[in-house]
Amino acid sequence: MSGRGKGSSVTTKVNQSVQVDVPVRVAYDQWTQFEEFPRFMGGVSQVTQLSDTLLHWVAEIAGVRREWDAAIVQQVPDERIAWAATEGATNAGAVSFVPVGTEATTVTLELEYEPEGAVEKAGDALNLVQRQVAGDLERFKAYIESRGVETGGWRGAVNEDLPVGTPGAQDAAMTRGDSGKAGVSGKAVAAGAAAVVAGVAAAAVAGRGSGESSEAGEEVDVVGEQDVVDLLTIDHAEVTALITDIWATQDGELRRDLTDTVIAELVRHSVAEEMHVYPAMRKYLPDGDAAVEHDTTEHKQLEVTMKQLESVDVADVRFAELLRQLETVLADHVADEERDQFPELRARVPHAELVDIAHKVAAAKKLAPTRPHPAAPNNQLFHKLAGPGVGLVDRLRDRLSGRSTP
Ligand SMILES: [Fe+2]
Ligand SMILES: [Fe+2]
């Protein structure tokens, strides 16, 4: 690609469609409920709507936490929503809706992003994102079809009549030469929607290039001021999404890989809670001891199931049964913690302490890194460290808790 400046990054483009069996208005309205994206977007842990046209995203891509602000540069009811990152991880895209008769809709998601960090760059980023997007669209379909009605809708329009293309890094490259980092200035905005799109994306790229967005792409634990509740909630969403992925594939090898990843994630999560969160629960929660006991029981149930899962062949009929069982216990665990315990922790434990625990949990995770996704290139590393197969649960638990293997 000509005209790209420093960084000379290769961007990844994805284009995926799915037909959903709901009228176009329902599909579109649901898509305007951005804060509900984590319900069907696997890697997305949180979307916060800052205004009608500004969103803050938190996601995990190839195991690295990424955050960005995105501006909605065009929104046409029942037709299209286009956005571009203004700060943080560079990405842009559009989702469009085409009615198929009166009762169905084709939803197409176009996405372009700039891989960051060694993991994403070295890996088959396209494959990774492509599969993620395909999975997200399938989950969106399942979500909206099972509901039949949207959970809400915003019928406002943004730049409705202007010829906004699909924003992407290409637009960024085009304006970068003349306006560079200032691409998102008032001048560009005034020049029309196309310039807005280009400018917004340019600012995102340039911002990163100049280091303005503070190492956002480096492979560091971006824990910052995040508290431990955030971290654990992300874990829950991640593991739940991985299980959905297991159900979605018929590929035996991939199933095995995903299953081992789920096991590793869950062991790590449980040990982190036990070592770092339980003490705080006992100390600060009025019914802390009981809560810890209840949670411990659930962790044991999860572990019993995981130990069976680690050794059962994925082609075995028991596999689906065990996976279903794991899913059920996990859903219980997530509901208990997110509904009861986490709000209590936030209400009673000083924020600084919750942040401190988050750092400890993040540090502990490094002792047993999980391969974030089977398509990620550190696959080999993961297998060398953790397994796979029989004994995986125990080996991981030992390493994480400092318990020595007998
Ligand atoms: Fe737990
Ligand atoms: Fe948990």
CSV table of C-alpha atoms and ligand atoms in Angstrom, one decimal:
chain,number,residue,atom,x,y,z
A,1,MET,CA,0.0,0.0,0.0
A,2,SER,CA,1.6,3.3,-1.1
A,3,GLY,CA,1.8,6.3,1.0
A,4,ARG,CA,1.8,4.6,4.3
A,5,GLY,CA,4.1,6.3,6.7
A,6,LYS,CA,6.1,4.9,9.6
A,7,GLY,CA,4.9,1.8,11.2
A,8,SER,CA,4.1,0.4,7.7
A,9,SER,CA,1.6,-1.8,9.3
A,10,VAL,CA,-0.3,-4.4,7.4
A,11,THR,CA,-4.0,-4.1,8.0
A,12,THR,CA,-6.4,-6.9,8.3
A,13,LYS,CA,-9.7,-6.7,6.5
A,14,VAL,CA,-12.7,-8.9,7.1
A,15,ASN,CA,-16.0,-9.0,5.4
A,16,GLN,CA,-18.7,-11.4,6.6
A,17,SER,CA,-22.4,-11.7,6.2
A,18,VAL,CA,-25.2,-13.6,7.9
A,19,GLN,CA,-28.9,-13.9,7.3
A,20,VAL,CA,-31.0,-13.4,10.3
A,21,ASP,CA,-34.6,-14.4,10.4
A,22,VAL,CA,-36.0,-11.1,11.8
A,23,PRO,CA,-37.3,-8.0,9.9
A,24,VAL,CA,-34.7,-5.4,9.1
A,25,ARG,CA,-36.0,-3.0,11.7
A,26,VAL,CA,-35.5,-5.5,14.5
A,27,ALA,CA,-32.0,-6.4,13.4
A,28,TYR,CA,-31.0,-2.8,13.0
A,29,ASP,CA,-32.5,-1.7,16.2
A,30,GLN,CA,-30.7,-4.4,18.1
A,31,TRP,CA,-27.4,-3.3,16.6
A,32,THR,CA,-27.9,0.2,17.9
A,33,GLN,CA,-27.8,-1.2,21.4
A,34,PHE,CA,-24.0,-1.1,21.5
A,35,GLU,CA,-23.7,-1.7,25.2
A,36,GLU,CA,-25.2,-5.1,24.6
A,37,PHE,CA,-22.5,-6.2,22.2
A,38,PRO,CA,-20.7,-8.3,24.8
A,39,ARG,CA,-23.7,-10.6,24.8
A,40,PHE,CA,-22.8,-11.9,21.4
A,41,MET,CA,-19.3,-10.6,20.6
A,42,GLY,CA,-16.9,-13.1,21.9
A,43,GLY,CA,-13.8,-10.9,22.5
A,44,VAL,CA,-15.7,-7.8,23.6
A,45,SER,CA,-16.0,-7.3,27.3
A,46,GLN,CA,-17.5,-3.9,27.5
A,47,VAL,CA,-19.0,-1.2,25.4
A,48,THR,CA,-19.9,2.1,26.9
A,49,GLN,CA,-22.0,4.6,25.0
A,50,LEU,CA,-20.4,8.0,25.9
A,51,SER,CA,-22.8,9.9,23.6
A,52,ASP,CA,-25.0,9.3,20.6
A,53,THR,CA,-21.9,9.1,18.4
A,54,LEU,CA,-19.1,8.1,20.8
A,55,LEU,CA,-18.4,4.6,22.2
A,56,HIS,CA,-15.7,3.3,24.4
A,57,TRP,CA,-14.7,-0.3,23.8
A,58,VAL,CA,-12.8,-2.8,25.9
A,59,ALA,CA,-11.9,-6.1,24.2
A,60,GLU,CA,-9.4,-8.9,24.3
A,61,ILE,CA,-7.7,-9.6,20.9
A,62,ALA,CA,-5.3,-12.5,20.8
A,63,GLY,CA,-5.2,-12.5,24.5
A,64,VAL,CA,-4.2,-8.8,24.8
A,65,ARG,CA,-6.5,-6.4,26.3
A,66,ARG,CA,-7.3,-3.5,24.0
A,67,GLU,CA,-9.3,-0.4,24.4
A,68,TRP,CA,-10.4,2.3,22.0
A,69,ASP,CA,-12.8,5.1,21.5
A,70,ALA,CA,-14.9,4.9,18.3
A,71,ALA,CA,-16.9,7.6,16.7
A,72,ILE,CA,-20.0,6.7,14.7
A,73,VAL,CA,-19.4,8.5,11.4
A,74,GLN,CA,-22.6,7.4,9.8
A,75,GLN,CA,-25.9,6.0,11.0
A,76,VAL,CA,-28.8,5.5,8.6
A,77,PRO,CA,-31.8,3.7,10.2
A,78,ASP,CA,-32.4,0.3,8.8
A,79,GLU,CA,-29.5,0.6,6.5
A,80,ARG,CA,-26.1,1.1,7.9
A,81,ILE,CA,-23.8,2.0,10.8
A,82,ALA,CA,-20.2,3.0,10.2
A,83,TRP,CA,-17.5,3.8,12.8
A,84,ALA,CA,-13.9,4.5,13.2
A,85,ALA,CA,-11.6,4.5,16.2
A,86,THR,CA,-10.5,7.9,17.4
A,87,GLU,CA,-8.1,6.7,20.0
A,88,GLY,CA,-6.5,3.5,21.1
A,89,ALA,CA,-6.5,0.4,19.0
A,90,THR,CA,-6.8,1.3,15.3
A,91,ASN,CA,-9.9,-0.2,13.6
A,92,ALA,CA,-12.8,0.9,11.6
A,93,GLY,CA,-15.8,-0.7,9.9
A,94,ALA,CA,-19.4,-0.7,8.9
A,95,VAL,CA,-22.4,-2.9,9.4
A,96,SER,CA,-25.1,-2.9,6.8
A,97,PHE,CA,-28.6,-4.3,6.7
A,98,VAL,CA,-30.4,-5.5,3.6
A,99,PRO,CA,-34.0,-6.8,3.9
A,100,VAL,CA,-34.7,-10.2,2.5
A,101,GLY,CA,-38.4,-10.1,2.0
A,102,THR,CA,-40.2,-8.8,5.1
A,103,GLU,CA,-39.1,-11.3,7.7
A,104,ALA,CA,-35.4,-11.7,7.2
A,105,THR,CA,-32.3,-9.5,6.8
A,106,THR,CA,-28.8,-9.9,5.6
A,107,VAL,CA,-26.4,-8.4,8.0
A,108,THR,CA,-22.9,-7.7,6.6
A,109,LEU,CA,-20.0,-6.7,8.8
A,110,GLU,CA,-16.9,-5.1,7.2
A,111,LEU,CA,-14.0,-4.5,9.5
A,112,GLU,CA,-10.5,-3.3,9.1
A,113,TYR,CA,-7.9,-3.1,11.8
A,114,GLU,CA,-4.3,-2.8,12.4
A,115,PRO,CA,-2.8,-5.8,14.3
A,116,GLU,CA,-0.8,-4.8,17.3
A,117,GLY,CA,1.9,-6.5,19.2
A,118,ALA,CA,4.0,-9.5,18.3
A,119,VAL,CA,1.3,-12.0,18.9
A,120,GLU,CA,-1.2,-10.5,16.5
A,121,LYS,CA,1.4,-9.5,13.9
A,122,ALA,CA,3.1,-12.9,13.8
A,123,GLY,CA,-0.1,-14.8,13.9
A,124,ASP,CA,-2.6,-15.5,11.3
A,125,ALA,CA,-4.4,-12.3,12.2
A,126,LEU,CA,-6.8,-12.5,9.3
A,127,ASN,CA,-7.8,-16.0,10.2
A,128,LEU,CA,-8.2,-15.1,13.9
A,129,VAL,CA,-10.3,-12.0,13.2
A,130,GLN,CA,-12.3,-13.7,10.5
A,131,ARG,CA,-13.3,-16.5,12.7
A,132,GLN,CA,-14.1,-14.1,15.5
A,133,VAL,CA,-16.3,-12.0,13.3
A,134,ALA,CA,-18.1,-15.1,11.9
A,135,GLY,CA,-18.7,-16.4,15.4
A,136,ASP,CA,-20.0,-13.0,16.5
A,137,LEU,CA,-22.4,-12.8,13.6
A,138,GLU,CA,-23.7,-16.3,14.4
A,139,ARG,CA,-24.2,-15.4,18.0
A,140,PHE,CA,-25.9,-12.2,17.0
A,141,LYS,CA,-28.3,-14.3,14.8
A,142,ALA,CA,-29.0,-16.7,17.7
A,143,TYR,CA,-29.5,-13.9,20.1
A,144,ILE,CA,-31.9,-11.8,18.1
A,145,GLU,CA,-33.8,-14.8,16.6
A,146,SER,CA,-34.3,-16.3,20.0
A,147,ARG,CA,-35.7,-13.1,21.3
A,148,GLY,CA,-37.7,-12.2,18.2
A,149,VAL,CA,-37.8,-8.6,19.3
A,150,GLU,CA,-35.0,-6.1,19.8
A,151,THR,CA,-34.0,-5.1,23.4
A,152,GLY,CA,-34.2,-1.4,22.3
A,153,GLY,CA,-33.4,0.8,19.4
A,154,TRP,CA,-32.1,4.3,18.6
A,155,ARG,CA,-33.7,5.7,15.5
A,156,GLY,CA,-31.6,8.8,15.1
A,157,ALA,CA,-29.4,9.4,12.1
A,158,VAL,CA,-25.8,10.5,11.7
A,159,ASN,CA,-24.6,12.0,8.4
A,160,GLU,CA,-27.5,10.3,6.7
A,161,ASP,CA,-27.3,12.0,3.4
A,162,LEU,CA,-23.5,12.2,3.0
A,163,PRO,CA,-21.5,9.7,0.9
A,164,VAL,CA,-19.6,8.0,3.6
A,165,GLY,CA,-17.6,5.0,2.4
A,166,THR,CA,-16.6,2.2,4.6
A,167,PRO,CA,-14.0,3.7,6.9
A,168,GLY,CA,-10.7,2.0,7.1
A,169,ALA,CA,-7.0,2.4,7.3
A,170,GLN,CA,-7.0,3.2,3.6
A,171,ASP,CA,-8.9,6.4,4.3
A,172,ALA,CA,-6.4,7.1,7.0
A,173,ALA,CA,-3.5,6.7,4.6
A,174,MET,CA,-5.1,9.1,2.1
A,175,THR,CA,-5.4,12.0,4.4
A,176,ARG,CA,-2.3,11.3,6.4
A,177,GLY,CA,0.0,12.8,3.8
A,178,ASP,CA,-1.5,16.2,3.9
A,179,SER,CA,-3.1,16.6,7.2
A,180,GLY,CA,-1.2,13.9,9.2
A,181,LYS,CA,-2.1,13.8,12.8
A,182,ALA,CA,-4.3,16.9,12.5
A,183,GLY,CA,-6.6,14.9,10.3
A,184,VAL,CA,-9.4,15.0,12.7
A,185,SER,CA,-9.4,18.8,13.1
A,186,GLY,CA,-12.4,21.0,12.7
A,187,LYS,CA,-11.3,21.6,9.2
A,188,ALA,CA,-11.6,18.0,8.2
A,189,VAL,CA,-14.9,17.6,9.9
A,190,ALA,CA,-16.3,20.7,8.1
A,191,ALA,CA,-15.2,19.2,4.8
A,192,GLY,CA,-17.8,16.6,5.0
A,193,ALA,CA,-18.5,13.1,6.1
A,194,ALA,CA,-15.9,11.4,3.9
A,195,ALA,CA,-13.3,13.7,5.4
A,196,VAL,CA,-14.6,12.9,8.8
A,197,VAL,CA,-14.2,9.3,8.2
A,198,ALA,CA,-10.8,9.6,6.8
A,199,GLY,CA,-9.8,12.1,9.4
A,200,VAL,CA,-11.0,10.1,12.3
A,201,ALA,CA,-9.2,7.0,11.1
A,202,ALA,CA,-6.1,9.1,10.4
A,203,ALA,CA,-6.0,10.5,13.9
A,204,ALA,CA,-6.2,7.0,15.2
A,205,VAL,CA,-3.3,5.8,13.1
A,206,ALA,CA,-1.2,8.9,13.6
A,207,GLY,CA,-2.0,9.0,17.3
A,208,ARG,CA,-0.5,5.5,17.6
A,209,GLY,CA,2.4,6.3,15.4
A,210,SER,CA,3.5,9.3,17.5
A,211,GLY,CA,3.2,7.3,20.7
A,212,GLU,CA,0.4,9.6,21.7
A,213,SER,CA,-1.9,6.7,22.7
A,214,SER,CA,0.7,5.6,25.2
A,215,GLU,CA,1.9,2.2,24.2
A,216,ALA,CA,-1.7,1.0,23.7
A,217,GLY,CA,-0.5,-1.7,21.4
A,218,GLU,CA,2.4,-3.0,23.4
A,219,GLU,CA,2.0,-6.4,24.9
A,220,VAL,CA,1.6,-5.3,28.5
A,221,ASP,CA,-1.0,-6.0,31.0
A,222,VAL,CA,-3.1,-3.0,30.7
A,223,VAL,CA,-4.5,-3.3,34.2
A,224,GLY,CA,-4.0,0.3,35.2
A,225,GLU,CA,-6.7,1.4,37.5
A,226,GLN,CA,-8.9,-1.5,36.7
A,227,ASP,CA,-10.1,-3.4,39.7
A,228,VAL,CA,-10.2,-7.1,40.1
A,229,VAL,CA,-14.0,-7.3,39.5
A,230,ASP,CA,-13.3,-6.0,35.9
A,231,LEU,CA,-10.6,-8.7,35.4
A,232,LEU,CA,-12.7,-11.5,36.7
A,233,THR,CA,-15.8,-10.4,34.7
A,234,ILE,CA,-13.7,-10.4,31.5
A,235,ASP,CA,-12.6,-13.9,32.4
A,236,HIS,CA,-16.2,-15.0,32.7
A,237,ALA,CA,-17.1,-13.6,29.3
A,238,GLU,CA,-14.1,-15.0,27.7
A,239,VAL,CA,-14.6,-18.6,28.9
A,240,THR,CA,-18.3,-18.4,28.1
A,241,ALA,CA,-17.5,-17.3,24.6
A,242,LEU,CA,-14.9,-20.1,24.2
A,243,ILE,CA,-17.5,-22.7,25.1
A,244,THR,CA,-19.9,-21.2,22.5
A,245,ASP,CA,-17.0,-21.6,20.0
A,246,ILE,CA,-16.6,-25.3,21.0
A,247,TRP,CA,-20.3,-26.0,20.3
A,248,ALA,CA,-20.0,-24.2,17.0
A,249,THR,CA,-17.2,-26.3,15.5
A,250,GLN,CA,-17.3,-29.8,14.2
A,251,ASP,CA,-13.5,-29.9,13.9
A,252,GLY,CA,-12.2,-32.4,16.4
A,253,GLU,CA,-8.7,-30.9,16.7
A,254,LEU,CA,-10.1,-27.4,17.2
A,255,ARG,CA,-12.5,-28.7,19.8
A,256,ARG,CA,-9.7,-30.3,21.7
A,257,ASP,CA,-7.7,-27.1,21.5
A,258,LEU,CA,-10.6,-24.9,22.6
A,259,THR,CA,-11.4,-27.3,25.4
A,260,ASP,CA,-7.9,-27.2,26.8
A,261,THR,CA,-8.0,-23.5,26.5
A,262,VAL,CA,-11.2,-23.4,28.5
A,263,ILE,CA,-9.7,-25.6,31.2
A,264,ALA,CA,-6.6,-23.5,31.4
A,265,GLU,CA,-8.5,-20.3,31.7
A,266,LEU,CA,-10.8,-21.7,34.3
A,267,VAL,CA,-8.1,-23.2,36.5
A,268,ARG,CA,-6.3,-19.9,36.3
A,269,HIS,CA,-9.4,-18.0,37.2
A,270,SER,CA,-10.3,-20.2,40.1
A,271,VAL,CA,-6.8,-20.2,41.6
A,272,ALA,CA,-6.7,-16.4,41.3
A,273,GLU,CA,-10.0,-16.0,43.1
A,274,GLU,CA,-8.9,-18.4,45.8
A,275,MET,CA,-5.6,-16.9,46.4
A,276,HIS,CA,-6.4,-13.2,46.1
A,277,VAL,CA,-10.1,-12.6,46.3
A,278,TYR,CA,-11.3,-15.0,49.0
A,279,PRO,CA,-9.2,-13.3,51.7
A,280,ALA,CA,-10.8,-10.0,50.8
A,281,MET,CA,-14.3,-11.6,50.8
A,282,ARG,CA,-13.7,-13.1,54.3
A,283,LYS,CA,-12.4,-9.8,55.6
A,284,TYR,CA,-14.9,-7.4,54.2
A,285,LEU,CA,-18.2,-9.2,53.4
A,286,PRO,CA,-20.6,-9.8,56.3
A,287,ASP,CA,-21.4,-13.3,55.0
A,288,GLY,CA,-17.9,-13.7,53.6
A,289,ASP,CA,-17.1,-17.1,55.0
A,290,ALA,CA,-20.4,-18.6,53.7
A,291,ALA,CA,-19.8,-17.0,50.3
A,292,VAL,CA,-16.3,-18.4,50.1
A,293,GLU,CA,-17.5,-21.8,51.1
A,294,HIS,CA,-20.2,-21.8,48.4
A,295,ASP,CA,-17.8,-20.6,45.8
A,296,THR,CA,-15.3,-23.2,46.7
A,297,THR,CA,-17.9,-25.9,46.3
A,298,GLU,CA,-18.6,-24.6,42.8
A,299,HIS,CA,-14.9,-24.5,41.9
A,300,LYS,CA,-14.7,-28.2,43.0
A,301,GLN,CA,-17.6,-29.1,40.8
A,302,LEU,CA,-16.0,-27.3,37.9
A,303,GLU,CA,-12.8,-29.1,38.5
A,304,VAL,CA,-14.4,-32.5,38.7
A,305,THR,CA,-16.0,-31.9,35.3
A,306,MET,CA,-12.8,-30.4,33.8
A,307,LYS,CA,-10.8,-33.5,34.9
A,308,GLN,CA,-13.2,-35.7,33.0
A,309,LEU,CA,-13.1,-33.3,30.0
A,310,GLU,CA,-9.3,-33.3,29.9
A,311,SER,CA,-9.2,-37.0,29.3
A,312,VAL,CA,-12.4,-37.7,27.3
A,313,ASP,CA,-12.1,-38.0,23.5
A,314,VAL,CA,-14.0,-35.1,21.8
A,315,ALA,CA,-15.7,-37.7,19.6
A,316,ASP,CA,-16.9,-39.6,22.6
A,317,VAL,CA,-20.7,-39.2,23.4
A,318,ARG,CA,-19.8,-38.2,26.9
A,319,PHE,CA,-17.9,-35.1,25.7
A,320,ALA,CA,-21.1,-33.1,24.9
A,321,GLU,CA,-22.6,-34.2,28.2
A,322,LEU,CA,-19.6,-33.0,30.1
A,323,LEU,CA,-19.3,-29.8,28.2
A,324,ARG,CA,-23.0,-29.1,28.9
A,325,GLN,CA,-22.4,-29.8,32.6
A,326,LEU,CA,-19.4,-27.5,32.7
A,327,GLU,CA,-21.5,-24.8,31.0
A,328,THR,CA,-24.2,-25.1,33.6
A,329,VAL,CA,-22.0,-25.0,36.6
A,330,LEU,CA,-20.1,-22.1,35.1
A,331,ALA,CA,-23.3,-20.1,34.4
A,332,ASP,CA,-24.2,-20.6,38.0
A,333,HIS,CA,-20.8,-19.5,39.2
A,334,VAL,CA,-20.9,-16.4,36.9
A,335,ALA,CA,-24.5,-15.5,38.0
A,336,ASP,CA,-23.6,-15.8,41.8
A,337,GLU,CA,-20.5,-13.7,41.5
A,338,GLU,CA,-21.6,-11.0,39.2
A,339,ARG,CA,-25.0,-10.6,40.8
A,340,ASP,CA,-24.1,-10.9,44.4
A,341,GLN,CA,-20.5,-11.1,45.3
A,342,PHE,CA,-18.9,-8.6,42.9
A,343,PRO,CA,-21.3,-5.7,43.7
A,344,GLU,CA,-20.6,-6.4,47.4
A,345,LEU,CA,-16.9,-6.4,46.9
A,346,ARG,CA,-17.2,-3.1,45.2
A,347,ALA,CA,-19.4,-1.7,47.9
A,348,ARG,CA,-17.3,-2.8,50.8
A,349,VAL,CA,-13.6,-3.2,49.8
A,350,PRO,CA,-11.7,0.0,49.3
A,351,HIS,CA,-11.1,0.7,45.6
A,352,ALA,CA,-7.3,0.9,46.0
A,353,GLU,CA,-7.3,-2.6,47.5
A,354,LEU,CA,-9.4,-4.0,44.6
A,355,VAL,CA,-7.0,-2.4,42.1
A,356,ASP,CA,-4.1,-4.0,44.1
A,357,ILE,CA,-5.7,-7.4,43.9
A,358,ALA,CA,-6.2,-6.9,40.2
A,359,HIS,CA,-2.4,-6.4,39.8
A,360,LYS,CA,-1.8,-9.6,41.8
A,361,VAL,CA,-4.2,-11.6,39.7
A,362,ALA,CA,-2.6,-10.3,36.5
A,363,ALA,CA,0.9,-11.2,37.8
A,364,ALA,CA,-0.3,-14.7,38.7
A,365,LYS,CA,-1.7,-15.2,35.3
A,366,LYS,CA,1.8,-14.8,33.8
A,367,LEU,CA,2.8,-18.0,35.6
A,368,ALA,CA,0.6,-20.0,33.4
A,369,PRO,CA,-0.2,-18.1,30.3
A,370,THR,CA,-3.1,-19.6,28.4
A,371,ARG,CA,-3.1,-19.7,24.7
A,372,PRO,CA,-5.8,-17.1,24.0
A,373,HIS,CA,-7.1,-18.7,20.9
A,374,PRO,CA,-6.1,-21.8,19.0
A,375,ALA,CA,-5.4,-19.7,15.9
A,376,ALA,CA,-2.8,-17.7,17.9
A,377,PRO,CA,0.8,-18.5,17.2
A,378,ASN,CA,1.9,-19.1,20.8
A,379,ASN,CA,0.1,-22.4,20.5
A,380,GLN,CA,3.3,-24.3,20.9
A,381,LEU,CA,4.3,-22.3,23.9
A,382,PHE,CA,1.1,-23.1,25.6
A,383,HIS,CA,1.3,-26.8,24.9
A,384,LYS,CA,4.9,-26.9,26.2
A,385,LEU,CA,3.9,-25.2,29.3
A,386,ALA,CA,0.6,-26.6,30.1
A,387,GLY,CA,-0.2,-29.8,28.5
A,388,PRO,CA,-2.5,-30.8,26.9
A,389,GLY,CA,-4.3,-33.8,28.1
A,390,VAL,CA,-4.5,-35.8,31.2
A,391,GLY,CA,-3.3,-34.0,34.3
A,392,LEU,CA,-3.8,-30.6,32.8
A,393,VAL,CA,-6.0,-29.3,35.6
A,394,ASP,CA,-3.6,-30.5,38.3
A,395,ARG,CA,-0.4,-29.3,36.6
A,396,LEU,CA,-1.9,-25.9,36.1
A,397,ARG,CA,-3.2,-25.7,39.6
A,398,ASP,CA,0.2,-26.7,41.0
A,399,ARG,CA,2.1,-24.1,39.0
A,400,LEU,CA,-0.3,-21.3,39.8
A,401,SER,CA,-0.8,-22.0,43.5
A,402,GLY,CA,2.9,-22.8,44.2
A,403,ARG,CA,1.8,-26.3,45.3
A,404,SER,CA,4.4,-28.9,44.5
A,405,THR,CA,3.5,-31.8,42.4
A,406,PRO,CA,3.7,-35.0,44.3
B,1,FE,FE,-15.4,-18.2,41.8
B,2,FE,FE,-15.4,-16.3,38.8
